[in-house]
Coordinates of N, CA and C in Angstrom, one line a residue:
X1 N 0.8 -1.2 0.0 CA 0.0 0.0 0.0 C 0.9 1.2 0.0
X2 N 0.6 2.1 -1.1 CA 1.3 3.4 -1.1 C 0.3 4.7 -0.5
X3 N 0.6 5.5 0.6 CA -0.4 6.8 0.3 C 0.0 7.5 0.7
X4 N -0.5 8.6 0.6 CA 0.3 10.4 0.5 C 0.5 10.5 1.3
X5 N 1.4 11.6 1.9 CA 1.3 12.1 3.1 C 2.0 13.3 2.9
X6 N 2.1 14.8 4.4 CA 2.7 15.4 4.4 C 3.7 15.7 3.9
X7 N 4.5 16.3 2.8 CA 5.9 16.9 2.3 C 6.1 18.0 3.3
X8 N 5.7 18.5 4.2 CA 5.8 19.6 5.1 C 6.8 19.0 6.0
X9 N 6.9 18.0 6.4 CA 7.3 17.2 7.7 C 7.4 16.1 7.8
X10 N 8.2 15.5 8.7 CA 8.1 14.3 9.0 C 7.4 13.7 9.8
X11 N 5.4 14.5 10.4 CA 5.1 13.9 11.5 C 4.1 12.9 10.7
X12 N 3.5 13.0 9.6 CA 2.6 12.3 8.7 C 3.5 10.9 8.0
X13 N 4.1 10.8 7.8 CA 5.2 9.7 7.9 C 5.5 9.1 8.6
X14 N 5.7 9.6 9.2 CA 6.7 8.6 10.7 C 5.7 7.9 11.2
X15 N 3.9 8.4 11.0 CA 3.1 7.5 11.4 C 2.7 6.6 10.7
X16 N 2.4 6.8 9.5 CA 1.7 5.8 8.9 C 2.9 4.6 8.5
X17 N 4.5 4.9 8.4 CA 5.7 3.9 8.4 C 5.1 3.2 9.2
X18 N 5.6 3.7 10.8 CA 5.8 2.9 12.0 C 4.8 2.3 12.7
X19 N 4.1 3.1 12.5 CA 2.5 2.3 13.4 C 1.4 1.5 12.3
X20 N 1.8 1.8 11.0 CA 0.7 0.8 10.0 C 1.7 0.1 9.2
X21 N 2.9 0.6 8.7 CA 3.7 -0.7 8.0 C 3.4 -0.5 7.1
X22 N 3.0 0.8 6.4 CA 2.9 0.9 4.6 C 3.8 0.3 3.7
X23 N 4.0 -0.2 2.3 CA 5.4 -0.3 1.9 C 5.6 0.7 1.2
X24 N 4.6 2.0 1.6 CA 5.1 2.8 0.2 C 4.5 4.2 0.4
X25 N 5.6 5.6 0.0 CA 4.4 7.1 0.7 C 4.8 8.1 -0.5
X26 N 3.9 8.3 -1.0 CA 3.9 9.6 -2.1 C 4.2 10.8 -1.3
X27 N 5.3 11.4 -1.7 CA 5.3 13.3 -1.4 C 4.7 13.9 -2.4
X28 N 3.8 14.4 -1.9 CA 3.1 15.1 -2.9 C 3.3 16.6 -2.7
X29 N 3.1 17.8 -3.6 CA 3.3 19.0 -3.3 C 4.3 19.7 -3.6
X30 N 4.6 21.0 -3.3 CA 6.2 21.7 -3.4 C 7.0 21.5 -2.8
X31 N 6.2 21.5 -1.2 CA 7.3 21.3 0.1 C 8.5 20.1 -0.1
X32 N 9.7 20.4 0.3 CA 10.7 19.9 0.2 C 11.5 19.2 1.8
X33 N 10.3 20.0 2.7 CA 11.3 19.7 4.1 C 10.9 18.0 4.3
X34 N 10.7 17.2 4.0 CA 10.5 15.9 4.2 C 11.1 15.6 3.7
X35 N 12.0 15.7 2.4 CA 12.6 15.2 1.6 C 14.0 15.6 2.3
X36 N 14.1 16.6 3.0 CA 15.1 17.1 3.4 C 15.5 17.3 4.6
X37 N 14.9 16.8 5.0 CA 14.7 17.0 6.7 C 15.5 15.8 7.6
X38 N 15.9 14.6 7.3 CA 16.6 13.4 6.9 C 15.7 12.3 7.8
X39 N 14.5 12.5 7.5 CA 14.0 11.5 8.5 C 13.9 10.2 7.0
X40 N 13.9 10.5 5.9 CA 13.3 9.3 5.3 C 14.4 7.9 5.2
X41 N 15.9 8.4 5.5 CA 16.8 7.2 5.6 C 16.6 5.8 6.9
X42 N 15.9 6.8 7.8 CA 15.3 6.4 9.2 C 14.6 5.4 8.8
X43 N 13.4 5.9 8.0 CA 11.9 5.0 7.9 C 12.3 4.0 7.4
X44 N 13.3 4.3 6.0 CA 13.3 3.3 5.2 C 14.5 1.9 6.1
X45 N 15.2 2.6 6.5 CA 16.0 1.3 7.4 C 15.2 0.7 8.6
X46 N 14.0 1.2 8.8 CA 13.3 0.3 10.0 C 12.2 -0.1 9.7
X47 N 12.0 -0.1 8.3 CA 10.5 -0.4 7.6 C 10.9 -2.0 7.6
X48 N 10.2 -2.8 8.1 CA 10.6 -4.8 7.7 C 10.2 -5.4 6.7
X49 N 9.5 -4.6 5.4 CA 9.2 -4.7 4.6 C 9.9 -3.5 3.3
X50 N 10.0 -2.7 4.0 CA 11.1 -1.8 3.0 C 10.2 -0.9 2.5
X51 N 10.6 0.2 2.0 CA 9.8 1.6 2.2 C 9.9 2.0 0.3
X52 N 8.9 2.3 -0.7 CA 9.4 3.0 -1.6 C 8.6 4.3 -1.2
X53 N 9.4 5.4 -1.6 CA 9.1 6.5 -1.8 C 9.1 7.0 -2.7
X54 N 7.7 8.1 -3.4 CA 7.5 8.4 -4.5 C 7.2 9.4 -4.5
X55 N 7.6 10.3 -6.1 CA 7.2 11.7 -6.1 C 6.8 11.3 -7.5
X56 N 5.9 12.9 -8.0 CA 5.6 12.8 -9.4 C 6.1 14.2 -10.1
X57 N 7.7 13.8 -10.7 CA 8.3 14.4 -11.1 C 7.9 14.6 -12.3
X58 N 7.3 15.2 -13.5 CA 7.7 14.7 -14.6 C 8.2 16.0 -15.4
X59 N 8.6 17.2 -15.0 CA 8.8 18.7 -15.6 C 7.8 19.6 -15.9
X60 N 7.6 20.8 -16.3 CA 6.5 21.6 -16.3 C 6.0 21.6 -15.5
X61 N 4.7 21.1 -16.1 CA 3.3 21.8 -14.9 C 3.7 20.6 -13.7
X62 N 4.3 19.8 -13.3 CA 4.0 18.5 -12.6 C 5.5 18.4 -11.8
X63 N 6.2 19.2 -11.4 CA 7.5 19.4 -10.5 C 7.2 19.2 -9.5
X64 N 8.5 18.8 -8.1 CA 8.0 18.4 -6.7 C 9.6 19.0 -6.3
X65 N 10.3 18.8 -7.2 CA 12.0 19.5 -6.4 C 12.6 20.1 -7.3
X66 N 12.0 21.1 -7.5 CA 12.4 22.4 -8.3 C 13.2 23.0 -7.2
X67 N 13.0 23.1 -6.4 CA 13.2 23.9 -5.1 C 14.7 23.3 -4.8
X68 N 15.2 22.3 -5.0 CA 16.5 21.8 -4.8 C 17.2 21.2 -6.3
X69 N 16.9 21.2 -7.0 CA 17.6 21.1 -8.5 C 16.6 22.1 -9.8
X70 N 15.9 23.2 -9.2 CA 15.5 23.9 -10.4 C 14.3 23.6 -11.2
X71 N 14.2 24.3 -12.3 CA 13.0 24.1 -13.4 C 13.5 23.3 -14.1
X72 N 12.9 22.4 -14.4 CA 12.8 21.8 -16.5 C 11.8 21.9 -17.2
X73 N 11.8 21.3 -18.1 CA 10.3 22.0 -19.0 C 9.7 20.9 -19.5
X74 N 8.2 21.1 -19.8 CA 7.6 20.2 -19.7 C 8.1 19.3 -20.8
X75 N 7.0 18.2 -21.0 CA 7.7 17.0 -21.7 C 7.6 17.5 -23.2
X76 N 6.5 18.2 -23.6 CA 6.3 18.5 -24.5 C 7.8 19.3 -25.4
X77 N 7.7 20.5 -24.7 CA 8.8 21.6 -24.5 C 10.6 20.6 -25.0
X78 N 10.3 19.7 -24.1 CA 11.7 18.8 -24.1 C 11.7 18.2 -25.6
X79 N 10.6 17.4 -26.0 CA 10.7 16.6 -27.5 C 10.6 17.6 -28.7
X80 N 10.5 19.1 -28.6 CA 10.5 19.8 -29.2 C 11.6 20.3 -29.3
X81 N 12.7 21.0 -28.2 CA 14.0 21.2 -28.2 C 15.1 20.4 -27.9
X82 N 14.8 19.5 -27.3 CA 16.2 18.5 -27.1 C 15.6 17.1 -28.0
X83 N 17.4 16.5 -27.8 CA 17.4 15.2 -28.7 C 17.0 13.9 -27.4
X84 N 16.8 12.7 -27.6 CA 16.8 11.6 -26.5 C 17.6 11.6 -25.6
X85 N 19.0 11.9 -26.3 CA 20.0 11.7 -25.3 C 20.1 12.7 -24.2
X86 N 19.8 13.8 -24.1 CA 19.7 15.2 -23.9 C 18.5 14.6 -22.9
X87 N 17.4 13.7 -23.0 CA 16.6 13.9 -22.1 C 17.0 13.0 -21.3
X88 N 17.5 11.8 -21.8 CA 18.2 10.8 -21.3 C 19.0 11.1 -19.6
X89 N 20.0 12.2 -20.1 CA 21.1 12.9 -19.0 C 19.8 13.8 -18.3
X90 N 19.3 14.3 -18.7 CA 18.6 15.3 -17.9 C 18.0 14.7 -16.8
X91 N 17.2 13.3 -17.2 CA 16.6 12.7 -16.4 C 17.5 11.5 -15.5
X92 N 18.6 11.8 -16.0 CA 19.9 10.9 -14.8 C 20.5 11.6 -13.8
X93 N 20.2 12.6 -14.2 CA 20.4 14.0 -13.5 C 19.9 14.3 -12.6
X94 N 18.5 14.6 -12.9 CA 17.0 14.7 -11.8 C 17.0 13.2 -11.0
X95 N 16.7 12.3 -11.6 CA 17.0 10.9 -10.5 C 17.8 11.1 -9.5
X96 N 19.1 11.5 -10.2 CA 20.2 11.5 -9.2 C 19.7 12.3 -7.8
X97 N 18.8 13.5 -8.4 CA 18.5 14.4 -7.2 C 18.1 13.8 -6.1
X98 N 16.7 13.5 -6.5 CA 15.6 12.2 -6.5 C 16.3 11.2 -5.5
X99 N 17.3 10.7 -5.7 CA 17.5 9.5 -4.9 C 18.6 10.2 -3.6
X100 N 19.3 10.9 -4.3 CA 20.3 11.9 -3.0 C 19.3 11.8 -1.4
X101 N 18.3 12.4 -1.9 CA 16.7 12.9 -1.1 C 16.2 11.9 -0.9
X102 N 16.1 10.8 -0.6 CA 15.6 9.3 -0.1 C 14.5 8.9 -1.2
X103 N 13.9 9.5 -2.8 CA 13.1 9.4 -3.4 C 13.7 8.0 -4.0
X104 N 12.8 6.8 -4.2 CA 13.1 5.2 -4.8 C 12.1 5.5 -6.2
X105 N 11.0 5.8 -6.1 CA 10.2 6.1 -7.6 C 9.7 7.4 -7.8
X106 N 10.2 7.2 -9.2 CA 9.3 8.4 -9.6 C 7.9 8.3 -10.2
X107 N 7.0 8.8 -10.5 CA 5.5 8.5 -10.9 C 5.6 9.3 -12.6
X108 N 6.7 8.9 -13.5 CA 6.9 9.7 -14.5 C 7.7 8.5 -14.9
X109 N 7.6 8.7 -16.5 CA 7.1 9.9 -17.3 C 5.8 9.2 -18.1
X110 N 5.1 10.5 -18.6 CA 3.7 10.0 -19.2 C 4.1 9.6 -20.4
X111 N 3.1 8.4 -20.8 CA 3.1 7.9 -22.0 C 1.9 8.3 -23.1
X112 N 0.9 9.1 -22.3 CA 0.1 9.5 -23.3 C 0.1 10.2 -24.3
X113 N -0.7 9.8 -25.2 CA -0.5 10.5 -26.9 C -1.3 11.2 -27.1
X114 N -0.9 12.5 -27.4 CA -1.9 13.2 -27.1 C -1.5 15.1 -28.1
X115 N -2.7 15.7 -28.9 CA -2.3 16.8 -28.8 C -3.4 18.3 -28.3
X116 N -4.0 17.4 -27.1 CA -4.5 18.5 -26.7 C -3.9 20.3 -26.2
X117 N -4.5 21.2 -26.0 CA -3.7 22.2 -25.6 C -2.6 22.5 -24.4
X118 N -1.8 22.8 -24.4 CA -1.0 22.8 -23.4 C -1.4 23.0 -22.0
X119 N -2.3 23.6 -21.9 CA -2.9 23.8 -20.1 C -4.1 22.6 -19.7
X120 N -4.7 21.7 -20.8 CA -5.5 21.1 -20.6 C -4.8 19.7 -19.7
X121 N -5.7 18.7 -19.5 CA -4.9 17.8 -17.8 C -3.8 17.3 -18.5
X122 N -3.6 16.5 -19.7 CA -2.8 15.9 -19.9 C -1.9 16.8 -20.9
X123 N -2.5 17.7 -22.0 CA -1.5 18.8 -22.7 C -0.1 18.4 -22.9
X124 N 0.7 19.3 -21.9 CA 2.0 19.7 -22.1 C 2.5 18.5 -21.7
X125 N 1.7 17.9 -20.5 CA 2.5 16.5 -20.1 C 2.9 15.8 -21.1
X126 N 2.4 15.5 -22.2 CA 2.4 14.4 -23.1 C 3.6 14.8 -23.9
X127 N 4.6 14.1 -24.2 CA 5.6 14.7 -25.5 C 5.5 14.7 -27.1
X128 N 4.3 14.1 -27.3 CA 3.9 14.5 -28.8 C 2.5 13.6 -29.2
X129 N 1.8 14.2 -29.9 CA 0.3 12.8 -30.8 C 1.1 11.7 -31.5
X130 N 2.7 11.7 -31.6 CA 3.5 10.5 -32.4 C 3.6 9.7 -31.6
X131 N 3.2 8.2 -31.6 CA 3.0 7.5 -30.3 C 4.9 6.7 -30.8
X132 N 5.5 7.1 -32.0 CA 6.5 6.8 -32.0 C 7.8 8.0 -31.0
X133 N 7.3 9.3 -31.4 CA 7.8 10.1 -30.6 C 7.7 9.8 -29.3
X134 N 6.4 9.8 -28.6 CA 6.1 9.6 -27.3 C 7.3 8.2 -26.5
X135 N 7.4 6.9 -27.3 CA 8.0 5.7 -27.0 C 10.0 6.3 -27.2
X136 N 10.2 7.0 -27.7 CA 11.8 7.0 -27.8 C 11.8 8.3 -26.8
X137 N 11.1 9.4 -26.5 CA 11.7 10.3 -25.3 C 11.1 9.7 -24.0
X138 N 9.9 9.1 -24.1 CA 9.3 8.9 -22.8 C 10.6 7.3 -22.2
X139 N 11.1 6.7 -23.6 CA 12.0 5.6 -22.5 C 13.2 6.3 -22.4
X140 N 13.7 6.9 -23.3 CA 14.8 7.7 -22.5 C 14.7 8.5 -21.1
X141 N 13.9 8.8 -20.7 CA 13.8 9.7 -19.7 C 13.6 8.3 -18.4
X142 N 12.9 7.2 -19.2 CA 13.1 6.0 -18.0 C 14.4 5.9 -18.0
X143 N 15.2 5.6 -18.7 CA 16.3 4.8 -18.3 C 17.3 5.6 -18.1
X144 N 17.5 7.1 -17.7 CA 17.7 7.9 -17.2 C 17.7 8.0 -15.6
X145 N 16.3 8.2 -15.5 CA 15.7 7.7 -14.0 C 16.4 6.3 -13.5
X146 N 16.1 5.3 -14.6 CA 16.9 4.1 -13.6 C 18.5 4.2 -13.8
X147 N 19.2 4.7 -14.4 CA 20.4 4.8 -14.2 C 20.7 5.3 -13.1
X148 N 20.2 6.6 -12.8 CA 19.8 7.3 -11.4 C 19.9 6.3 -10.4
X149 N 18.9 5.3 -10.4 CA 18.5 4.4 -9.4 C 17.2 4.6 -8.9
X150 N 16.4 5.3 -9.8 CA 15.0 5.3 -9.5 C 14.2 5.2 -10.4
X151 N 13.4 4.1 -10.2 CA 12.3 3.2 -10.9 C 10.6 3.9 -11.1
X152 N 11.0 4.3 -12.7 CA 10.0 4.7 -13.3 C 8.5 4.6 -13.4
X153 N 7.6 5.0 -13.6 CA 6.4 4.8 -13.5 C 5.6 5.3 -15.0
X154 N 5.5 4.5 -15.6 CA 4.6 4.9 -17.0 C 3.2 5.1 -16.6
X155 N 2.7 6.1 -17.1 CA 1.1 6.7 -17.0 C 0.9 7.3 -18.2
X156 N -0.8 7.2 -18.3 CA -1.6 6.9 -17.9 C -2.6 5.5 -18.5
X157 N -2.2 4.0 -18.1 CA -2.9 3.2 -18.9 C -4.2 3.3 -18.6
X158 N -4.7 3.1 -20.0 CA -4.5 2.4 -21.4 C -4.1 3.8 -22.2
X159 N -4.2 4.6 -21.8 CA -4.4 6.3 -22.5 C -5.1 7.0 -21.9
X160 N -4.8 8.5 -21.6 CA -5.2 9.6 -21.1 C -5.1 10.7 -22.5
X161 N -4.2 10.4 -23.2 CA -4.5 11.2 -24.2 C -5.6 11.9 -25.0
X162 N -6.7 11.1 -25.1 CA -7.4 11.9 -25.8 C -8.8 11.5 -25.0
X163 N -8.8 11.3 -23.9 CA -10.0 11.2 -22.9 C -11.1 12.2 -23.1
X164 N -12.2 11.8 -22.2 CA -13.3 12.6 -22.4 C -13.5 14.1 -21.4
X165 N -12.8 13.7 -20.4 CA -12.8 14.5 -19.5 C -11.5 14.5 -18.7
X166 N -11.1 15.0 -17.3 CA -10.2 15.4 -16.6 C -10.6 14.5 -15.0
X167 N -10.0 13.1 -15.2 CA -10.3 12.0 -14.6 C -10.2 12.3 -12.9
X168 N -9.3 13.4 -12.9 CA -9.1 13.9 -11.2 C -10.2 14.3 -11.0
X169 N -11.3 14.6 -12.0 CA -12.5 15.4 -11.4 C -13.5 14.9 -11.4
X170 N -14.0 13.6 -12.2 CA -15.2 12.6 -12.4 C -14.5 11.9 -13.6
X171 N -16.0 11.4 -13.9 CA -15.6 10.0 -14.5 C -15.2 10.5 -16.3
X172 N -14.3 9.6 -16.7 CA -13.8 9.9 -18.1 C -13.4 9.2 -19.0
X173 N -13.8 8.2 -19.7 CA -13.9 8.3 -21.2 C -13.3 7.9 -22.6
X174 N -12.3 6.9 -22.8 CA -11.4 7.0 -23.7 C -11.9 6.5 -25.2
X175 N -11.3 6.6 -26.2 CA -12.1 6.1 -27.4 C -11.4 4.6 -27.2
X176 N -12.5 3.8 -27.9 CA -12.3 2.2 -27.6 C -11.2 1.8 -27.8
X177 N -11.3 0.4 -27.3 CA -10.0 0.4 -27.2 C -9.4 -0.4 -28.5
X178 N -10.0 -0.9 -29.6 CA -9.3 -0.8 -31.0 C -8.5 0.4 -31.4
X179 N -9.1 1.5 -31.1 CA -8.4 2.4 -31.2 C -7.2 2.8 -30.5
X180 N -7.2 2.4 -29.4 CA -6.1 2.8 -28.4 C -5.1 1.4 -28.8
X181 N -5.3 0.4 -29.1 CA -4.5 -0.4 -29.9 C -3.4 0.6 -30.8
X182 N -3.9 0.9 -31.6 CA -3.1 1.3 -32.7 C -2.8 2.7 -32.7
X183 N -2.7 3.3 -31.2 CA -1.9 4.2 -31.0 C -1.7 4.6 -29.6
X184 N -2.7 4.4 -28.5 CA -2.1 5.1 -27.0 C -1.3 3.7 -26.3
X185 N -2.0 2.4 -26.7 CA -1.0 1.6 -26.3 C 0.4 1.5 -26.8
X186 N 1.1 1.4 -28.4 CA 1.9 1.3 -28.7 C 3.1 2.0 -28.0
X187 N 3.3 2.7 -27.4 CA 4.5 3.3 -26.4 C 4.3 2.0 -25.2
X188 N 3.2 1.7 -24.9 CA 3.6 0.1 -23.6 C 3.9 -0.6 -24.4
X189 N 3.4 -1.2 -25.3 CA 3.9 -2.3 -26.2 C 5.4 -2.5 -26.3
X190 N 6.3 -1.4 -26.5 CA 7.5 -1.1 -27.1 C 8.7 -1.1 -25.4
X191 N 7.9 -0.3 -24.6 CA 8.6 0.1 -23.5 C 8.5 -0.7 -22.4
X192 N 7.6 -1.4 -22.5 CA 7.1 -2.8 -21.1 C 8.4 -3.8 -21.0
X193 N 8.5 -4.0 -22.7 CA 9.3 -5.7 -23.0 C 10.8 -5.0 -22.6
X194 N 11.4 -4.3 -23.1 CA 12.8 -3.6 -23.0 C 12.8 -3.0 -21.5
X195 N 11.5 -2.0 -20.5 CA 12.3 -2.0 -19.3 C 11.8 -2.9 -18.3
X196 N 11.0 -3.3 -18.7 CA 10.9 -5.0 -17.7 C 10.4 -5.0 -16.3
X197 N 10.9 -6.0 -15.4 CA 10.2 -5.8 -14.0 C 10.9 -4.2 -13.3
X198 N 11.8 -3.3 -14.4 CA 12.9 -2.2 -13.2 C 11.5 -1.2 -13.4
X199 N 10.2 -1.3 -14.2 CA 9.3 -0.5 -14.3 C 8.3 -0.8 -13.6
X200 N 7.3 -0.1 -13.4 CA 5.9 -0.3 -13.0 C 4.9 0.6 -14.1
X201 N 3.8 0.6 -14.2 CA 2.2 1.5 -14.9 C 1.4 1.5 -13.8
X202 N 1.2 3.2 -14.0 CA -0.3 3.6 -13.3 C -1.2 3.7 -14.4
X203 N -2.0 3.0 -13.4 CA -3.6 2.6 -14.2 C -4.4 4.2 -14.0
X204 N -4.9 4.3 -15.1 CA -6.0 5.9 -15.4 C -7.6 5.5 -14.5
X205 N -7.8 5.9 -14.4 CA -9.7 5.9 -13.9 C -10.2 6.3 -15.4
X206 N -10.4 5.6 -16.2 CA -10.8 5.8 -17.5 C -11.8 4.4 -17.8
X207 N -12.6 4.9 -17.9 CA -13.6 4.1 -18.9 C -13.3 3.7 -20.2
X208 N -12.9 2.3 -21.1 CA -12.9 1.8 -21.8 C -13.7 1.4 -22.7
X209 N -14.5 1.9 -23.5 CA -15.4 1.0 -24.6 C -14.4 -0.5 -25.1
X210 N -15.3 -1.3 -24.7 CA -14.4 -2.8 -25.8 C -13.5 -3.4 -24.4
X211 N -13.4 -2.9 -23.4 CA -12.4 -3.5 -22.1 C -13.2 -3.2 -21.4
X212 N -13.5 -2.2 -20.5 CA -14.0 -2.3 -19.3 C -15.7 -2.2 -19.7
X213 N -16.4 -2.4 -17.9 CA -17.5 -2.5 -18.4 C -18.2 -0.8 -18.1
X214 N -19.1 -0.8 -18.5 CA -19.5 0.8 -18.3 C -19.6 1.6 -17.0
X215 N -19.4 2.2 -16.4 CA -18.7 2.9 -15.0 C -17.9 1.8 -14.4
X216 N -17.3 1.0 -14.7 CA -16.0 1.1 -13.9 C -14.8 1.5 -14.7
X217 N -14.0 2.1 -14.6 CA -12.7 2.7 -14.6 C -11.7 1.7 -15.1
X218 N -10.7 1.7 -15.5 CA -9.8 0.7 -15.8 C -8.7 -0.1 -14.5
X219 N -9.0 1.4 -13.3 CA -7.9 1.2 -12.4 C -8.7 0.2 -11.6
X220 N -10.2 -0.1 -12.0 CA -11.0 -1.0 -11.3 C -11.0 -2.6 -11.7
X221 N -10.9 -2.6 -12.8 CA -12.0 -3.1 -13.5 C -10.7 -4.4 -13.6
X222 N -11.2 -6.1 -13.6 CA -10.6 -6.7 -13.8 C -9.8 -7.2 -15.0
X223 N -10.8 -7.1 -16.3 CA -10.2 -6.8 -17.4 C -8.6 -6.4 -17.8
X224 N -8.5 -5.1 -16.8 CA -7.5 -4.5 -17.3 C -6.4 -5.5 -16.9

C-alpha cells in the first residue's frame, strides 16, 4: 500500500511507516522539508518490509523538487527542443537528485499521446500525438531515472491522451480500445518488453469502450 502524506514534515510519515507498516508514501506538493529533513533514511532502514518512496516528477506543470535542482520544462517543450539523449542525461540527472533525497520512484514519465492544448490535464504533459515520438523520449527519460536508481512509472494506462474529461474530477472516457491499440498503447507495447520488472504503470480511472465494463474505470476493472 502506497499513500500520500505530508511533504511539510516528517510527522505524517513517521506514522503511517511505523505504526501501520505501509510499503510505500507519495510526497506530494512543493514542500521539500521531508525530503530534506533526513528523516526518510530512518523509515526506510526500520521499515521490515522496505519503504518505496515516490514523487511525481515529470517537468513543467508537474515538478516536486524544483526547489533543490531547479525548473525543467515540460515534456512537450523537451521533445521539441532537445534530442533523447539530452533527455536521457537530464533525467539521470534529476534521479540523481531524487535519490540523494531518499526518493526510490518516480511516478513519470507520461506515456500519453496526445495533442491537446498545453494547459489542458494531460497537454503539455504528453511529448507528442506521435506514439512513435512519445516511445523514444518517454523511455529515454526512463532509463535515465533508472540509471539514477529510481524506478520509473509509465502513465496513464490504457491512454489519457485523448480522454473525455479530466479524470481527477469525475468520471472519463477513452475512445475504444481498437483504437487505443493502434496508438495510446503502442509506447507500452515497445517500452514494457525492454524495461521489464525495473518499471511499473499507473492505471488511469478511465472508462474503456471494448475493455472495461461501463462505470467502472480501468484502475478498477478486472479486465484491465
Amino acid at each position: 500500500v502506497m499513500v500520500g502524506v505530508d511533504p511539510s514534515g516528517p510527522g505524517e510519515a513517521t506514522t503511517v511507516v511505523e505504526d501501520h507498516q505501509v510499503g510505500g508514501i507519495f510526497v506530494g506538493g512543493d514542500a521539500t522539508d521531508l525530503l530534506t529533513g533526513g528523516v526518510l533514511p530512518t523509515l526506510r532502514a526500520g521499515a521490515p518490509l522496505g519503504l518505496m518512496v515516490a514523487v511525481d516528477e515529470e517537468g513543467g506543470r508537474v515538478q516536486r523538487i524544483e526547489g533543490l535542482d531547479g525548473d525543467v520544462p515540460s515534456a512537450r517543450e523537451m521533445a521539441a527542443t532537445m534530442t533523447t539523449d539530452e533527455v536521457r542525461d537530464l533525467a539521470a540527472r534529476r534521479g540523481g537528485v531524487m535519490a540523494e533525497h531518499g526518493v526510490t520512484v518516480d511516478l513519470a514519465p507520461v506515456v500519453d499521446v496526445s495533442d491537446q492544448p498545453d494547459r489542458t490535464v494531460i497537454g503539455d504533459r504528453s511529448w507528442s500525438d506521435d506514439p512513435a515520438t512519445v516511445t523514444a523520449y518517454a523511455g529515454a527519460y526512463a532509463d535515465g531515472l533508472l540509471e539514477a536508481g529510481v524506478a520509473p512509472v509509465l502513465k496513464h494506462f490504457p491512454g489519457h491522451g485523448e480522454a473525455s474529461a479530466d479524470s481527477h474530477e469525475g468520471a472519463a472516457s477513452t475512445p475504444p480500445l481498437d483504437v487505443l491499440r493502434d496508438r495510446d498503447l503502442l509506447p507500452y507495447a515497445e517500452l514494457l518488453p525492454a524495461l521489464g520488472t525495473r518499471t511499473a504503470v499507473m492505471l488511469g480511472h478511465l472508462d474503456v469502450p471494448g475493455l472495461t465494463e461501463p462505470g467502472v474505470p480501468a484502475s478498477l476493472s478486472p479486465a484491465t
